Amino acid sequence: MPANLIQSAIDKLRVQLNSINVDGLLISEYNKQYLNKYKNNFNFYMHNYAQLLEKTIAQLDKPIHESVFVDYGGGCGILSFLAINCGFKQVVYNDIYHESVQDVQEIAKAINCDMNHFIAGDIDQLFIELEQQNVRPSCICSFDVLEHIYNVNAWINSIAEYPLKLSVIAMTSANPENPFINTRLKKLHQQAELIGFEKNKSWKPSDLNTSFLNERKKIIAKHFPAVKKTQLQQLAAQTRGLREEDIISAVQEYIDNGKLSYQIIHPSNTCDPYTGNWTERLLNLEKLKQYIRSKNLQVSIHNSFYACSTNKLLNIPKFVLNFLLKIAGNQSLLLSPTYTLIIKKRRNNN
């Protein structure tokens, strides 16, 4: 049974993590912070990972021991370690940050976890290296990554163009249909856009903590010094959601034609103008599904249940919410703490 298998994998990971002194590892400060967070809140996070793995296993066309698991945007490697403990034939750890790839290699050694492949880069580089290493993925899985992808349509295009059949299972807590989450994340967007955040040890060196709006002003002023102050403010506001190269293209278009073809759709979504990393992006799920289907891919979106804690009083509303979620069915997101996007690619060009 998948539930028993996943629980065994979680129990093993608990022992593995408890066997190490995270602060003594030769890894980056931000991954130390994340790893300690997982250790200190183990049950909460494992509740989410268990649901993600259960959905992933349900999509497999072959037994687990014959399947290849890709952890996309794997961070400090927790999902990869669980997949290994579940008994996947091969596990591929992938992250866009080279430092995280190096960190997870060190963590894997420390917990005696034998991982097969480490790949640095985004989706296109991932597919290139999988082909070069003759690795045929059964599933690509991610936790809290989807909401940060700069160009989701381009990401979907890469999946659609990949010649082998596979499943993509992406779980995220940026649920736009839960009104409480929606309101909270919009406030977070506003802070990132207008104010910024205090940087701490859990931040990557490349993470921007100052106002995104002000940084776009700097980019425009640097590349277009002739732009007037009033235009600068307007153009910086109208290029929200673009990274540097696209900001430059948009402003050049404005200078040449007197207008911008780029249109901001969402009232608050914003991204780092240097990396393109979105601040907990709230996606339009209906449009997302329509686009995925236009690429001849199967798609579905599922809810999840709340993790209970040792606080019995706090658990009461969670029990009620979980009961309501069960009645509503797995595609009702109104009360859900997360959503899981499942893309099924049936076509096989080989």
Coordinates of C-alpha atoms in Angstrom, one line a residue:
M1 CA 0.0 0.0 0.0
P2 CA 1.4 3.5 -0.9
A3 CA 0.4 5.0 2.4
N4 CA 2.4 2.4 4.4
L5 CA 5.3 2.7 2.0
I6 CA 5.3 6.5 2.3
Q7 CA 5.0 6.4 6.1
S8 CA 8.0 4.0 6.3
A9 CA 10.0 6.4 4.1
I10 CA 9.1 9.3 6.4
D11 CA 10.0 7.3 9.5
K12 CA 13.4 6.5 8.0
L13 CA 14.0 10.2 7.1
R14 CA 13.2 11.2 10.6
V15 CA 16.0 8.9 11.9
Q16 CA 18.4 10.2 9.2
L17 CA 17.8 13.8 9.9
N18 CA 18.1 13.3 13.7
S19 CA 21.4 11.6 13.2
I20 CA 23.1 14.8 11.9
N21 CA 24.1 18.2 13.3
V22 CA 22.8 20.5 10.6
D23 CA 24.8 23.5 11.8
G24 CA 28.0 21.5 11.5
L25 CA 27.5 20.7 7.8
L26 CA 29.6 22.4 5.2
I27 CA 26.5 23.9 3.4
S28 CA 25.1 27.3 2.8
E29 CA 23.4 29.2 5.6
Y30 CA 20.1 29.4 3.8
N31 CA 19.9 25.6 3.4
K32 CA 20.9 25.1 7.0
Q33 CA 18.0 27.3 8.0
Y34 CA 15.6 25.3 5.7
L35 CA 16.9 21.9 6.9
N36 CA 16.5 22.9 10.6
K37 CA 13.0 24.2 9.8
Y38 CA 12.1 20.7 8.4
K39 CA 13.6 19.0 11.4
N40 CA 11.9 21.3 13.9
N41 CA 8.5 21.0 12.2
F42 CA 8.9 17.5 10.8
N43 CA 5.3 16.2 11.2
F44 CA 3.7 19.3 9.6
Y45 CA 5.9 19.2 6.5
M46 CA 5.7 15.4 6.2
H47 CA 1.9 15.6 6.1
N48 CA 2.2 17.7 2.9
Y49 CA 4.9 15.6 1.4
A50 CA 3.0 12.4 2.1
Q51 CA 0.0 13.8 0.2
L52 CA 2.3 14.9 -2.7
L53 CA 4.0 11.5 -2.9
E54 CA 0.6 9.6 -2.7
K55 CA -0.6 11.7 -5.7
T56 CA 2.7 11.0 -7.5
I57 CA 2.6 7.3 -7.0
A58 CA -1.0 7.2 -8.3
Q59 CA 0.2 8.7 -11.6
L60 CA 2.9 6.0 -12.3
D61 CA 2.5 3.7 -15.2
K62 CA 5.0 1.2 -13.7
P63 CA 5.9 -0.1 -10.2
I64 CA 7.9 2.3 -8.0
H65 CA 11.0 0.1 -8.2
E66 CA 10.9 0.5 -12.0
S67 CA 10.2 4.3 -12.0
V68 CA 12.5 7.3 -12.2
F69 CA 11.7 10.2 -9.9
V70 CA 12.8 13.8 -10.7
D71 CA 12.8 16.3 -7.8
Y72 CA 12.4 19.7 -9.7
G73 CA 13.5 22.7 -7.7
G74 CA 14.5 20.5 -4.9
G75 CA 15.9 23.0 -2.4
C76 CA 17.5 21.2 0.5
G77 CA 16.6 17.8 -0.9
I78 CA 13.8 16.6 1.4
L79 CA 11.6 15.3 -1.4
S80 CA 14.5 13.5 -3.0
F81 CA 15.4 11.7 0.2
L82 CA 11.8 10.6 0.7
A83 CA 11.7 9.3 -2.9
I84 CA 14.9 7.3 -2.3
N85 CA 13.4 5.9 0.9
C86 CA 10.2 4.9 -1.0
G87 CA 12.3 2.7 -3.3
F88 CA 12.3 4.5 -6.7
K89 CA 14.6 2.9 -9.3
Q90 CA 16.5 6.2 -9.7
V91 CA 16.1 9.7 -8.1
V92 CA 17.3 12.8 -9.8
Y93 CA 17.8 16.0 -7.7
N94 CA 17.5 19.2 -9.7
D95 CA 17.7 22.9 -8.7
I96 CA 18.3 26.1 -10.6
Y97 CA 20.9 27.2 -7.9
H98 CA 24.3 25.5 -8.2
E99 CA 24.9 26.1 -4.5
S100 CA 21.8 24.0 -3.6
V101 CA 23.0 21.1 -5.8
Q102 CA 26.4 21.2 -3.9
D103 CA 24.6 21.4 -0.6
V104 CA 22.4 18.4 -1.2
Q105 CA 25.3 16.3 -2.2
E106 CA 26.8 17.1 1.2
I107 CA 23.5 16.4 3.0
A108 CA 23.1 13.1 1.2
K109 CA 26.5 12.0 2.3
A110 CA 25.8 13.0 5.9
I111 CA 22.6 11.0 6.1
N112 CA 24.0 8.0 4.1
C113 CA 21.4 8.5 1.3
D114 CA 22.6 7.2 -2.1
M115 CA 21.3 9.6 -4.7
N116 CA 21.7 8.8 -8.4
H117 CA 21.9 12.1 -10.2
F118 CA 22.4 15.8 -9.5
I119 CA 21.5 18.4 -12.2
A120 CA 21.8 22.2 -11.9
G121 CA 19.6 24.3 -14.2
D122 CA 16.0 25.0 -15.2
I123 CA 13.6 22.8 -17.1
D124 CA 15.3 22.9 -20.5
Q125 CA 18.8 22.2 -19.0
L126 CA 17.2 19.4 -17.0
F127 CA 15.8 17.7 -20.1
I128 CA 19.1 18.1 -21.9
E129 CA 21.1 16.4 -19.2
L130 CA 18.5 13.7 -18.7
E131 CA 18.9 12.8 -22.3
Q132 CA 22.7 13.0 -22.2
Q133 CA 22.8 10.7 -19.1
N134 CA 20.2 8.3 -20.8
V135 CA 17.7 8.8 -17.9
R136 CA 14.1 8.4 -18.8
P137 CA 11.9 10.1 -16.1
S138 CA 8.6 8.7 -15.0
C139 CA 7.6 11.7 -13.1
I140 CA 8.7 15.2 -12.3
C141 CA 7.7 16.3 -8.8
S142 CA 7.9 19.6 -7.0
F143 CA 6.9 21.2 -3.7
D144 CA 6.4 25.0 -3.5
V145 CA 8.1 25.7 -6.8
L146 CA 5.3 26.4 -9.3
E147 CA 4.5 29.8 -7.8
H148 CA 8.0 31.0 -8.4
I149 CA 8.5 30.0 -12.1
Y150 CA 9.0 33.2 -14.2
N151 CA 7.4 32.1 -17.4
V152 CA 4.9 29.3 -16.7
N153 CA 3.7 29.0 -20.3
A154 CA 7.3 28.5 -21.5
W155 CA 7.7 25.9 -18.8
I156 CA 4.6 24.1 -20.0
N157 CA 5.9 24.3 -23.6
S158 CA 9.1 22.6 -22.6
I159 CA 7.1 19.7 -21.0
A160 CA 4.9 19.5 -24.1
E161 CA 7.9 19.3 -26.4
Y162 CA 9.7 16.7 -24.4
P163 CA 9.5 13.5 -26.5
L164 CA 8.8 11.0 -23.8
K165 CA 5.7 10.4 -21.8
L166 CA 5.7 11.4 -18.1
S167 CA 3.7 13.0 -15.3
V168 CA 4.4 16.3 -13.7
I169 CA 3.0 16.8 -10.1
A170 CA 3.5 20.2 -8.6
M171 CA 2.2 21.1 -5.1
T172 CA 2.0 24.7 -4.0
S173 CA 0.6 26.6 -1.0
A174 CA -0.1 29.7 -3.2
N175 CA -3.8 28.7 -3.6
P176 CA -5.7 31.6 -5.3
E177 CA -9.1 30.1 -4.6
N178 CA -8.7 30.1 -0.8
P179 CA -9.8 33.6 0.2
F180 CA -7.6 33.7 3.3
I181 CA -4.5 32.6 1.5
N182 CA -5.3 35.0 -1.4
T183 CA -5.6 38.0 0.9
R184 CA -2.5 37.1 2.9
L185 CA -0.3 36.7 -0.3
K186 CA -1.6 39.9 -1.9
K187 CA -0.3 41.7 1.2
L188 CA 3.0 39.9 0.8
H189 CA 3.1 41.0 -2.9
Q190 CA 2.5 44.6 -1.9
Q191 CA 5.4 44.5 0.6
A192 CA 7.7 43.0 -1.9
E193 CA 6.7 45.5 -4.6
L194 CA 6.7 48.7 -2.5
I195 CA 8.8 48.1 0.7
G196 CA 10.9 45.0 0.7
F197 CA 11.9 42.7 3.5
E198 CA 14.6 42.4 6.2
K199 CA 17.2 39.9 4.9
N200 CA 18.0 36.9 7.1
K201 CA 20.1 33.7 7.0
S202 CA 17.4 31.8 5.1
W203 CA 17.8 34.1 2.1
K204 CA 19.9 33.1 -0.9
P205 CA 22.7 35.6 -1.8
S206 CA 20.9 36.3 -5.1
D207 CA 17.5 37.1 -3.4
L208 CA 16.4 40.7 -3.6
N209 CA 15.0 42.1 -0.4
T210 CA 14.5 45.8 -1.5
S211 CA 11.4 47.2 -3.3
F212 CA 10.9 45.6 -6.7
L213 CA 9.4 48.8 -8.0
N214 CA 12.5 50.8 -7.0
E215 CA 14.8 48.3 -8.6
R216 CA 12.8 48.5 -11.9
K217 CA 13.3 52.3 -11.7
K218 CA 17.0 51.8 -11.4
I219 CA 17.1 49.4 -14.3
I220 CA 15.2 51.8 -16.6
A221 CA 17.2 54.8 -15.5
K222 CA 20.4 52.9 -16.1
H223 CA 19.5 51.8 -19.7
F224 CA 17.4 54.8 -20.6
P225 CA 18.9 57.9 -18.9
A226 CA 16.9 60.3 -21.1
V227 CA 13.6 59.0 -19.7
K228 CA 12.0 61.8 -17.6
K229 CA 11.0 61.3 -13.9
T230 CA 7.3 61.2 -14.6
Q231 CA 7.8 58.6 -17.3
L232 CA 10.2 56.6 -15.2
Q233 CA 7.6 56.2 -12.4
Q234 CA 5.0 55.2 -15.0
L235 CA 7.2 52.7 -16.8
A236 CA 8.4 51.1 -13.6
A237 CA 4.8 50.6 -12.5
Q238 CA 3.7 49.2 -15.9
T239 CA 6.6 46.7 -16.1
R240 CA 5.7 44.9 -12.9
G241 CA 6.1 41.2 -13.4
L242 CA 9.0 41.4 -15.9
R243 CA 12.7 40.7 -15.3
E244 CA 15.5 42.9 -16.5
E245 CA 15.9 41.9 -20.2
D246 CA 12.1 42.0 -20.7
I247 CA 11.9 45.4 -18.9
I248 CA 14.5 46.8 -21.3
S249 CA 12.6 45.4 -24.3
A250 CA 9.3 46.8 -23.1
V251 CA 10.7 50.3 -22.4
Q252 CA 12.5 50.3 -25.8
E253 CA 9.1 49.5 -27.4
Y254 CA 7.6 52.4 -25.5
I255 CA 10.3 54.8 -26.8
D256 CA 9.9 53.6 -30.3
N257 CA 6.1 53.4 -30.5
G258 CA 4.8 55.4 -27.6
K259 CA 3.0 52.5 -26.1
L260 CA 3.5 49.2 -24.2
S261 CA 2.1 45.9 -25.6
Y262 CA 2.8 44.2 -22.2
Q263 CA -0.3 44.2 -20.0
I264 CA -0.4 43.6 -16.3
I265 CA -3.3 41.2 -15.5
H266 CA -3.1 40.4 -11.8
P267 CA -3.6 43.3 -9.3
S268 CA -0.7 42.4 -7.1
N269 CA 1.6 39.6 -8.4
T270 CA 5.2 40.8 -8.7
C271 CA 8.6 39.2 -9.3
D272 CA 12.3 40.0 -8.6
P273 CA 13.3 42.0 -11.7
Y274 CA 16.8 40.4 -11.7
T275 CA 16.0 36.7 -11.3
G276 CA 12.3 36.6 -12.4
N277 CA 11.5 34.8 -9.1
W278 CA 7.8 35.5 -8.3
T279 CA 6.7 36.3 -4.8
E280 CA 4.2 33.5 -4.1
R281 CA 2.4 34.0 -7.5
L282 CA -1.3 33.6 -7.5
L283 CA -2.0 31.9 -10.8
N284 CA -5.3 32.0 -12.7
L285 CA -6.0 28.3 -12.6
E286 CA -8.7 28.2 -15.2
K287 CA -6.4 29.9 -17.8
L288 CA -3.6 27.7 -16.7
K289 CA -5.6 24.6 -17.4
Q290 CA -6.8 25.9 -20.7
Y291 CA -3.2 26.6 -21.8
I292 CA -2.0 23.1 -20.7
R293 CA -4.9 21.5 -22.7
S294 CA -4.0 23.6 -25.7
K295 CA -0.7 21.7 -25.7
N296 CA -2.4 18.3 -25.9
L297 CA -1.6 17.6 -22.3
Q298 CA -4.0 16.2 -19.7
V299 CA -4.4 18.3 -16.6
S300 CA -6.2 18.2 -13.3
I301 CA -5.9 20.2 -10.0
H302 CA -6.5 18.7 -6.6
N303 CA -6.9 20.0 -3.1
S304 CA -5.2 18.7 0.1
F305 CA -5.9 18.3 3.8
Y306 CA -4.7 20.2 6.8
A307 CA -1.9 18.9 9.0
C308 CA -2.9 18.4 12.7
S309 CA -0.6 19.5 15.4
T310 CA -0.1 18.8 19.2
N311 CA -2.3 21.8 19.9
K312 CA -5.7 20.1 20.4
L313 CA -7.6 23.3 20.4
L314 CA -6.1 24.4 17.1
N315 CA -6.9 20.9 15.7
I316 CA -10.7 21.4 16.1
P317 CA -11.1 23.7 13.1
K318 CA -8.7 21.6 11.1
F319 CA -10.8 18.5 11.7
V320 CA -13.9 20.4 10.5
L321 CA -12.1 21.8 7.4
N322 CA -10.8 18.4 6.5
F323 CA -14.3 16.9 6.9
L324 CA -15.7 19.6 4.6
L325 CA -12.8 19.1 2.1
K326 CA -13.6 15.4 2.0
I327 CA -17.3 16.0 1.3
A328 CA -16.5 18.7 -1.4
G329 CA -14.2 16.3 -3.4
N330 CA -10.6 16.5 -4.3
Q331 CA -11.0 19.3 -6.9
S332 CA -12.6 21.8 -4.5
L333 CA -10.0 24.4 -3.6
L334 CA -12.0 27.0 -1.6
L335 CA -10.9 25.7 1.8
S336 CA -7.7 23.9 0.8
P337 CA -4.3 24.9 2.2
T338 CA -2.6 23.9 -1.1
Y339 CA -3.4 22.8 -4.6
T340 CA -1.6 20.2 -6.7
L341 CA -1.3 20.6 -10.4
I342 CA -1.1 17.2 -12.3
I343 CA 0.0 17.2 -15.9
K344 CA -0.1 13.9 -17.7
K345 CA 1.8 13.5 -21.0
R346 CA 0.6 10.4 -22.8
R347 CA 2.3 10.9 -26.1
N348 CA 5.6 9.0 -26.6
N349 CA 7.6 9.9 -29.7
N350 CA 10.2 7.2 -29.3

